Coordinates of C-alpha atoms in Angstrom, one line a residue:
M103 CA -3.5 117.2 97.6
A104 CA -1.2 119.9 96.4
K105 CA -4.1 122.4 96.3
S106 CA -5.2 121.5 99.8
S107 CA -1.6 122.0 101.0
T108 CA -1.6 125.5 99.3
T109 CA -4.9 126.5 101.1
S110 CA -3.6 125.4 104.4
E111 CA -0.6 127.6 103.8
D112 CA -2.7 130.5 102.9
V113 CA -4.8 130.2 105.9
K114 CA -1.5 130.2 108.1
I115 CA -0.3 133.4 106.4
V116 CA -3.7 135.1 106.8
I117 CA -4.0 134.3 110.5
S118 CA -0.3 135.4 111.2
L119 CA -0.9 138.7 109.4
F120 CA -4.2 139.3 111.1
C121 CA -2.7 138.5 114.5
C122 CA 0.3 140.8 113.8
V123 CA -1.9 144.0 113.4
S124 CA -4.8 143.1 115.9
G125 CA -3.1 144.6 118.9
I126 CA -3.1 147.7 121.1
G127 CA -3.5 150.0 118.2
T128 CA -7.1 149.0 118.1
L129 CA -7.8 150.8 121.3
G130 CA -6.9 154.1 119.9
M131 CA -9.2 153.9 116.6
P132 CA -12.2 155.8 118.3
G133 CA -9.8 158.3 119.5
N134 CA -8.4 158.9 115.9
F135 CA -12.1 160.0 114.9
S136 CA -12.2 162.1 118.1
R137 CA -9.1 163.9 116.9
A138 CA -9.8 164.5 113.3
G139 CA -13.6 163.8 112.9
P140 CA -15.4 161.2 110.8
I141 CA -14.5 162.6 107.4
L142 CA -10.9 163.2 108.0
G143 CA -10.4 160.4 110.3
T144 CA -11.8 158.0 107.5
A145 CA -9.4 159.6 105.0
A146 CA -6.4 159.2 107.3
L147 CA -7.4 155.5 107.9
I148 CA -7.8 155.0 104.1
F149 CA -4.4 156.5 103.4
M150 CA -2.7 154.7 106.0
A151 CA -4.3 151.5 104.9
F152 CA -3.1 152.2 101.4
A153 CA 0.3 152.9 102.5
N154 CA 1.0 149.9 104.7
I155 CA -0.7 147.5 102.2
Y156 CA 1.5 149.1 99.4
A157 CA 4.6 148.9 101.5
S158 CA 4.0 145.2 102.4
V159 CA 3.1 144.2 98.9
A160 CA 6.2 146.0 97.8
C161 CA 8.3 144.0 100.3
S162 CA 6.8 140.8 98.9
K163 CA 7.6 141.7 95.5
V164 CA 11.2 142.5 96.3
M165 CA 11.5 139.0 98.1
L166 CA 10.3 137.3 95.0
R167 CA 13.4 138.5 93.2
A168 CA 15.8 137.9 96.1
P169 CA 18.2 135.2 96.4
A170 CA 17.4 132.1 98.7
H171 CA 19.6 133.3 101.6
V172 CA 17.5 136.4 102.1
K173 CA 15.0 135.3 104.9
T174 CA 14.5 138.4 107.0
L175 CA 13.9 142.3 106.4
G176 CA 17.5 142.8 107.6
D177 CA 18.8 140.3 105.0
L178 CA 16.6 142.3 102.5
G179 CA 18.3 145.5 103.4
Q180 CA 21.8 144.0 103.0
W181 CA 20.8 142.8 99.6
C182 CA 19.2 146.0 98.5
S183 CA 21.4 148.7 100.2
G184 CA 24.4 146.9 101.7
T185 CA 25.6 147.2 105.1
I186 CA 23.8 150.5 105.6
G187 CA 20.6 148.9 104.6
R188 CA 21.0 146.1 107.0
H189 CA 22.0 148.3 109.9
T190 CA 19.1 150.7 109.4
V191 CA 16.7 147.8 109.4
Q192 CA 18.2 146.3 112.6
I193 CA 18.3 149.5 114.5
S194 CA 14.7 150.6 113.7
Q195 CA 13.3 147.1 114.3
M196 CA 15.1 146.9 117.8
A197 CA 14.0 150.2 118.6
V198 CA 10.3 149.3 117.6
C199 CA 10.6 146.1 119.8
L200 CA 11.9 148.0 123.0
L201 CA 9.6 151.1 122.6
T202 CA 6.6 148.8 122.1
T203 CA 7.2 146.6 125.0
C204 CA 7.5 149.8 127.1
V205 CA 4.0 150.6 126.1
F206 CA 3.0 147.2 127.1
L207 CA 4.3 147.7 130.4
E208 CA 2.7 151.1 130.9
L209 CA -0.6 149.8 129.8
G210 CA -0.4 146.7 131.8
G211 CA 0.6 148.6 134.9
D212 CA -2.5 151.0 134.3
M213 CA -4.9 148.1 134.0
L214 CA -3.6 146.3 137.0
N215 CA -3.8 149.5 139.1
S216 CA -7.4 149.9 138.0
L217 CA -8.3 146.3 138.8
F218 CA -6.8 146.3 142.2
P219 CA -7.4 150.0 143.4
A220 CA -6.0 151.3 146.6
T221 CA -3.5 148.4 146.9
F222 CA -0.1 149.3 145.4
S223 CA 1.2 152.2 143.3
K224 CA 1.3 152.0 139.4
T225 CA 5.0 151.6 139.8
F226 CA 4.7 148.5 141.8
W227 CA 2.3 147.0 139.0
I228 CA 4.7 147.8 136.3
I229 CA 7.4 146.0 138.3
F230 CA 5.0 143.1 139.0
M231 CA 4.0 142.8 135.4
A232 CA 7.7 142.6 134.3
V233 CA 8.5 139.9 136.9
S234 CA 5.5 137.9 135.9
V235 CA 6.4 137.9 132.3
S236 CA 10.2 137.1 133.0
P237 CA 9.8 133.3 132.6
L238 CA 8.4 133.7 129.2
C239 CA 11.2 136.0 128.3
L240 CA 13.8 133.3 129.5
K241 CA 12.4 130.8 127.1
P242 CA 15.1 130.2 124.7
T243 CA 12.7 130.2 121.6
L244 CA 9.1 130.6 120.8
K245 CA 8.3 127.3 119.1
E246 CA 4.6 127.9 119.7
G247 CA 4.8 131.2 118.3
A248 CA 1.6 130.8 116.0
G249 CA -0.7 129.6 119.0
V250 CA 0.7 132.4 121.3
A251 CA -0.1 135.1 118.6
L252 CA -3.6 133.8 118.0
A253 CA -4.3 133.8 121.8
G254 CA -2.9 137.4 122.1
C255 CA -5.0 138.3 119.0
A256 CA -8.1 136.9 120.5
G257 CA -7.6 138.8 123.8
T258 CA -7.4 142.0 122.0
I259 CA -10.7 141.2 119.9
I260 CA -12.5 140.3 123.2
A261 CA -11.4 143.6 125.0
D262 CA -12.5 145.7 122.0
V263 CA -16.0 144.0 121.7
L264 CA -16.7 144.1 125.4
A265 CA -15.5 147.8 125.7
L266 CA -17.7 148.9 122.7
I267 CA -20.7 146.9 124.4
L268 CA -20.2 148.8 127.5
L269 CA -19.9 152.1 125.7
L270 CA -22.9 151.8 123.5
G271 CA -25.0 150.5 126.4
G272 CA -23.9 153.2 129.0
M273 CA -24.5 156.0 126.3
S274 CA -27.8 155.0 124.9
G275 CA -30.3 157.7 124.5
H276 CA -27.6 160.4 124.1
P277 CA -28.2 163.6 122.0
P278 CA -26.4 164.5 119.0
I279 CA -22.6 163.9 119.5
P280 CA -20.2 166.8 119.7
Q281 CA -17.8 167.3 116.9
P282 CA -14.1 168.0 117.5
E283 CA -12.4 171.4 117.2
L284 CA -10.0 170.6 114.3
N285 CA -6.5 171.7 114.2
F286 CA -3.4 170.4 112.5
D287 CA -1.9 169.0 115.6
Q288 CA -4.9 166.9 116.4
I289 CA -5.1 165.5 112.9
A290 CA -1.4 164.8 112.6
G291 CA -1.8 163.0 115.9
A292 CA -3.9 160.3 114.3
F293 CA -0.7 159.4 112.3
G294 CA 1.2 158.0 115.2
N295 CA -1.6 155.6 116.4
L296 CA -2.5 154.4 112.9
S297 CA 1.2 153.5 112.2
L298 CA 1.3 151.8 115.6
A299 CA -1.8 149.7 114.5
Y300 CA -0.4 148.7 111.2
A301 CA 3.1 147.0 111.5
A302 CA 3.0 144.1 109.2
A303 CA 5.9 144.6 106.8
V304 CA 8.5 143.3 109.1
L305 CA 6.9 140.1 109.2
I306 CA 6.6 139.6 105.3
P307 CA 10.0 138.1 104.5
S308 CA 9.6 135.3 107.3
L309 CA 6.3 134.4 106.3
Q310 CA 7.1 134.4 102.5
I311 CA 9.9 131.9 102.8
E312 CA 7.5 129.4 104.5
H313 CA 5.0 129.5 101.6
S314 CA 5.5 126.8 98.8
K315 CA 4.0 129.5 96.2
P316 CA 5.4 132.7 97.3
E317 CA 4.0 134.5 94.4
R318 CA 0.5 134.3 96.1
M319 CA 1.7 136.3 99.0
P320 CA 0.9 139.9 97.4
F321 CA -2.8 138.8 97.0
L322 CA -2.9 137.4 100.8
I323 CA -1.5 140.5 102.1
G324 CA -3.7 142.9 100.3
A325 CA -6.8 140.9 101.1
T326 CA -5.8 140.4 104.9
L327 CA -4.9 143.9 105.5
S328 CA -8.1 145.1 103.7
V329 CA -10.2 143.1 106.2
V330 CA -8.4 144.5 109.0
T331 CA -8.9 148.1 107.8
V332 CA -12.6 147.3 107.7
M333 CA -12.3 146.1 111.3
F334 CA -10.4 149.2 112.3
F335 CA -13.1 151.3 110.7
A336 CA -15.9 149.5 112.4
I337 CA -14.2 150.0 115.9
A338 CA -13.5 153.7 115.2
A339 CA -17.0 154.6 113.9
T340 CA -18.8 152.6 116.6
G341 CA -17.1 154.4 119.4
Y342 CA -17.2 157.8 117.8
S343 CA -20.9 157.4 117.3
A344 CA -21.5 157.3 121.0
V345 CA -19.4 160.1 122.4
G346 CA -17.8 162.2 119.6
C347 CA -14.8 164.1 120.6
Q348 CA -15.1 163.1 124.1
I349 CA -13.5 159.7 123.9
S350 CA -9.8 159.4 125.2
G351 CA -7.0 158.0 123.2
N352 CA -7.7 154.6 124.8
L353 CA -11.1 152.8 124.5
L354 CA -10.7 150.8 127.6
F355 CA -9.9 153.6 129.9
S356 CA -13.0 155.4 128.8
V357 CA -15.3 152.5 130.0
F358 CA -13.8 151.5 133.2
P359 CA -15.5 152.4 136.4
D360 CA -14.0 154.6 139.0
P361 CA -13.5 152.5 142.2
R362 CA -15.0 155.4 144.4
T363 CA -18.1 156.3 142.3
G364 CA -18.5 153.3 140.2
L365 CA -18.8 155.7 137.1
S366 CA -16.8 155.8 133.9
V367 CA -15.1 159.1 132.9
L368 CA -18.0 159.5 130.4
G369 CA -20.6 159.6 133.3
F370 CA -22.4 156.4 132.9
R371 CA -22.2 153.3 135.2
P372 CA -20.6 150.4 133.3
H373 CA -21.3 146.8 134.4
K374 CA -18.1 146.1 136.4
G375 CA -17.8 142.5 135.7
I376 CA -17.8 143.1 131.9
A377 CA -15.2 146.0 132.4
V378 CA -13.1 143.5 134.3
L379 CA -13.3 140.8 131.7
A380 CA -12.3 143.3 129.0
Y381 CA -9.2 144.4 131.2
L382 CA -8.2 140.8 131.7
A383 CA -8.6 140.0 128.0
M384 CA -6.3 143.0 127.2
Q385 CA -3.8 142.1 129.9
M386 CA -3.6 138.6 128.5
H387 CA -2.7 140.3 125.2
V388 CA 0.0 142.6 126.5
T389 CA 1.5 139.8 128.7
I390 CA 1.9 137.5 125.6
A391 CA 2.9 140.4 123.2
F392 CA 5.6 141.7 125.5
S393 CA 7.6 138.3 125.3
V394 CA 6.9 138.0 121.6
F395 CA 8.0 141.5 120.8
L396 CA 11.2 141.0 122.8
H397 CA 12.5 137.8 121.4
P398 CA 13.7 139.2 118.0
T399 CA 15.7 141.8 120.2
F400 CA 17.0 139.1 122.5
Y401 CA 18.3 137.2 119.3
M402 CA 20.0 140.3 117.9
L403 CA 21.8 141.2 121.1
E404 CA 22.9 137.7 121.8
R405 CA 24.4 137.6 118.4
L406 CA 26.1 141.0 118.7
L407 CA 27.3 140.8 122.3
L408 CA 27.5 137.2 123.1
G409 CA 28.6 135.7 119.7
M410 CA 25.7 133.4 119.7
H411 CA 23.5 132.5 116.4
Q412 CA 26.4 133.1 114.0
P413 CA 25.4 132.2 110.4
K414 CA 26.5 128.9 109.1
I415 CA 27.6 128.3 105.4
A416 CA 25.1 125.7 104.0
E417 CA 26.5 123.0 101.7
T418 CA 24.1 122.9 98.7
P419 CA 24.2 121.6 95.3
Y420 CA 22.8 125.0 94.0
Y421 CA 25.0 127.7 95.2
N422 CA 27.5 128.9 97.7
L423 CA 28.6 132.3 99.1
E424 CA 30.5 133.2 96.0
T425 CA 27.6 132.6 93.9
S426 CA 26.3 136.0 92.3
S427 CA 22.9 137.4 93.2
G428 CA 21.8 136.9 89.6
Q429 CA 22.7 133.2 89.7
M430 CA 20.9 132.6 93.1
H431 CA 17.9 134.3 91.6
E432 CA 18.0 132.3 88.4
I433 CA 18.3 128.9 90.6
C434 CA 15.7 129.5 93.1
V435 CA 13.4 132.2 92.4
T436 CA 12.5 132.5 88.7
P437 CA 9.0 131.1 87.8
E438 CA 10.6 128.3 85.8
R439 CA 12.3 127.0 88.6
I440 CA 10.0 127.6 91.5
E441 CA 8.0 124.4 91.2
A442 CA 11.1 122.1 90.7
N443 CA 13.1 123.6 93.5
I444 CA 10.5 124.4 96.1
Q445 CA 11.3 121.3 98.2
S446 CA 15.2 121.4 97.7
C447 CA 16.0 125.1 98.2
P448 CA 18.1 125.5 101.4
I449 CA 15.5 127.9 102.9
I450 CA 13.3 125.0 103.7
S451 CA 15.7 122.4 104.9
E452 CA 17.5 125.0 107.0
H453 CA 14.3 126.2 108.6
E454 CA 13.3 122.5 109.7
S455 CA 16.6 122.4 111.8
T456 CA 16.7 125.9 113.0
F457 CA 14.9 125.3 116.4
V458 CA 17.0 122.3 117.0
E459 CA 20.2 124.0 116.6
E460 CA 19.1 127.0 118.7
E461 CA 18.2 124.8 121.6
E462 CA 21.5 123.2 121.6
E463 CA 23.1 126.6 121.7
Y464 CA 21.0 127.8 124.6
S465 CA 21.6 124.7 126.5
N466 CA 25.4 125.2 126.4
S467 CA 26.6 125.9 130.0
R468 CA 28.8 128.7 128.8
N469 CA 25.9 130.6 127.1
A470 CA 23.2 129.9 129.7
L471 CA 24.2 132.3 132.2
K472 CA 25.2 135.0 129.9
Y473 CA 21.9 135.0 127.9
V474 CA 19.8 135.1 131.2
A475 CA 21.8 137.9 132.5
L476 CA 21.5 139.8 129.3
R477 CA 17.8 139.2 128.9
L478 CA 17.0 140.2 132.6
S479 CA 19.1 143.3 132.3
L480 CA 17.2 144.4 129.2
V481 CA 13.7 143.8 131.0
A482 CA 15.1 145.7 134.0
L483 CA 16.0 148.6 131.6
L484 CA 12.7 148.7 129.9
V485 CA 11.0 148.7 133.6
I486 CA 13.0 151.9 134.4
T487 CA 11.9 153.6 131.2
S488 CA 8.3 152.6 131.8
I489 CA 8.2 153.9 135.3
I490 CA 9.7 157.3 134.1
F491 CA 7.0 157.7 131.5
Q492 CA 4.2 155.8 133.1
N493 CA 1.6 158.6 133.1
R494 CA 2.3 159.5 129.3
I495 CA 1.2 156.2 127.6
N496 CA -0.6 157.8 124.8
E497 CA 2.3 159.9 124.0
F498 CA 4.6 157.2 124.1
A499 CA 2.7 155.0 121.8
D500 CA 2.1 157.8 119.3
F501 CA 6.0 158.5 119.4
T502 CA 6.7 154.9 118.7
G503 CA 4.2 154.6 115.8
A504 CA 5.3 157.8 114.2
S505 CA 9.0 157.2 114.4
F506 CA 10.5 153.8 114.1
I507 CA 7.4 151.8 113.0
T508 CA 7.0 154.2 110.0
I509 CA 10.5 153.7 109.2
S510 CA 10.5 149.8 109.5
C511 CA 7.0 149.2 108.1
I512 CA 6.5 151.8 105.5
V513 CA 9.6 153.8 104.5
L514 CA 12.2 151.0 104.2
P515 CA 10.2 148.4 102.3
I516 CA 9.3 151.0 99.5
I517 CA 12.8 152.3 99.3
F518 CA 13.9 148.7 98.8
Y519 CA 11.4 148.1 96.2
L520 CA 12.2 151.2 94.2
Q521 CA 15.8 150.4 94.4
K522 CA 15.7 147.0 93.1
L523 CA 12.7 147.3 90.5
W524 CA 12.7 150.8 89.5
K525 CA 13.2 150.0 85.8
E526 CA 10.0 147.9 85.8
I527 CA 7.7 150.1 87.9
P528 CA 5.2 152.1 85.8
Y529 CA 5.4 155.9 86.3
W530 CA 2.1 156.3 88.1
E531 CA 3.1 153.7 90.6
K532 CA 6.5 155.6 91.0
A533 CA 4.6 158.7 91.9
A534 CA 2.1 157.1 94.1
A535 CA 5.3 155.6 95.9
I536 CA 7.2 158.9 96.3
I537 CA 3.9 160.6 97.5
V538 CA 3.5 158.0 100.2
L539 CA 7.2 158.3 101.2
L540 CA 6.8 162.2 101.4
V541 CA 3.5 162.2 103.4
C542 CA 4.7 159.5 105.8
G543 CA 8.2 161.2 106.2
I544 CA 6.7 164.7 106.8
L545 CA 3.8 163.5 109.2
G546 CA 6.0 161.0 110.9
S547 CA 8.7 163.6 111.5
Y548 CA 6.2 166.0 112.9
E549 CA 4.4 163.8 115.1
T550 CA 7.6 162.3 116.4
Y551 CA 8.8 165.8 117.4
T552 CA 5.4 166.8 119.0
S553 CA 4.9 163.5 121.0
G554 CA 8.4 163.5 121.8
R555 CA 8.1 167.0 123.2
D556 CA 5.0 166.1 125.2
L557 CA 7.0 163.0 126.6
I558 CA 9.8 165.2 127.8
V559 CA 7.7 168.3 128.9
P560 CA 4.3 167.2 129.5
S561 CA 1.4 169.5 129.7
T562 CA 0.3 170.3 133.4
D563 CA -3.1 171.8 132.6
K564 CA -4.5 169.2 130.0
P565 CA -8.3 169.2 129.8
D566 CA -10.3 166.0 130.3
F567 CA -11.6 166.3 126.6
P568 CA -8.9 167.9 124.7
F569 CA -10.2 167.3 121.2
C570 CA -13.5 169.2 122.0
R571 CA -14.4 172.8 121.7
P572 CA -13.4 175.0 124.8
E573 CA -17.0 174.7 126.5
L574 CA -16.9 171.0 126.4
E575 CA -13.2 170.3 127.3
D576 CA -14.0 169.7 130.9
T577 CA -17.8 169.2 130.7
L578 CA -19.8 166.0 129.7
Y579 CA -22.0 166.7 126.7
Y580 CA -24.3 163.8 128.1
N581 CA -24.3 162.6 131.6
A582 CA -26.2 159.4 131.4
T583 CA -26.3 158.8 135.2
A584 CA -27.5 162.3 135.9
V585 CA -30.3 161.9 133.3
Q586 CA -31.4 158.7 135.0
L587 CA -31.4 160.2 138.4
S588 CA -33.5 163.1 137.2
R589 CA -36.0 160.9 135.8
L590 CA -36.3 159.0 139.2
V591 CA -36.7 162.2 141.2
D592 CA -38.5 164.2 138.4
L593 CA -36.2 167.1 138.5
P594 CA -36.3 169.7 135.6
L595 CA -34.5 168.7 132.5
Q596 CA -32.1 171.5 132.5
L597 CA -30.4 170.1 135.6
N598 CA -29.4 166.9 133.8
Y599 CA -26.2 168.1 132.6
N600 CA -25.0 170.0 135.7
D601 CA -22.9 167.9 138.0
Q602 CA -23.0 170.2 140.8
F603 CA -26.5 169.1 141.7
Y604 CA -25.4 165.5 142.2
P605 CA -22.8 164.9 145.0
Q606 CA -20.7 161.8 144.8
S607 CA -22.9 160.0 147.3
Y608 CA -25.5 159.7 144.5
F609 CA -23.1 157.9 142.5
R610 CA -21.9 155.2 145.0

């Protein structure tokens, strides 16, 4: 019975981690190969996989040594680095939540504008999406968080699969794909998207306190994120194999038909029904993810500004607030005590009553109006930000990934690990950790600067395919529709790639 319970807990942890990293970052995987080429793109993917797996496992190892009151990454920051550690974690996490939700609004507005062309402006659709998700944002808590996350993950996978089917079908019969013209800016640009795709470390503490055998967490983390890396590679390689350097930063945008011509930006005529289904699946994901990502920020702001969610001193036979960290570690975390105390440690009993206590707090008439006004004001602020940067979604996503996600999910967990376990870590591992910190710090800073610059001062003459050599920056290397038409009317082959011989009326 105990083994069955452990297996069930393992499955829940694996699903939660998989859902956490299966999001909008997958849409940029083929674009990473377009930027850096297949060899450097694969190397970048492997390095970022290692960095994120290592940081997540490091976070788990520190949690194994932490006292029982440490439940979140913020608590871990407090335990490892004091008030500075907690505030650094909270600021970076809040920035991640807010910036990522802006990306969701921009992506949702783009997709709704494409699904309903010639109706309203993109600005209207961003506002419409925010209004439509406001009821979810006003839910006090997300009790159904696991089911909601699973639905959002399913939407992402469905959208990716349908988009790849359209891409491979539309580009069938293509000649050898063009290679990117490599430069440092392009290669470094892949860092931001990969950081956005991997963002698991912030979830580790919350998951670990729910597992009856937390010592299994490092293995579960490594195995799950390794499988996710294989999925990322499959998406990247499949998309790149059809178009090379001519795929944009967003897989869905590359396959959706233009409302006037019925053609995608890559020159083929996709099945509009499948394209619409792919957009709707991703729209489901961003709608769900918008609310899920905002709830931690709601919680922190309500605690900071409204005085809600104040921590309570738990009465337990094991420890109190004066108990030293060493004593609490001895009581609840040492291997000798884990089996005996797992059912009686306060982290379990407190967790069971958390939702009940929060529901009572939100139902209080004094708090209701305040938290509703606070949440709606925050959503309105996000809408304004999204409208300002609505045509720069790729740059906004890269900026978010390279800056605060890198800090929250890679840099801080490794620093906490080195702080607490420095004497126990072998020299080779210390060297690897320092290399990861240096590389991620340098690339993250550089990509934050370049993407931030492009956000504030966008380029006005950006080519259609900026990752290719100059002669292919504005020219399709393979126009599938032109090739098909030439075969129908028996035109010479050399005309296949020259769009001027095919007026728009041919493509309607």
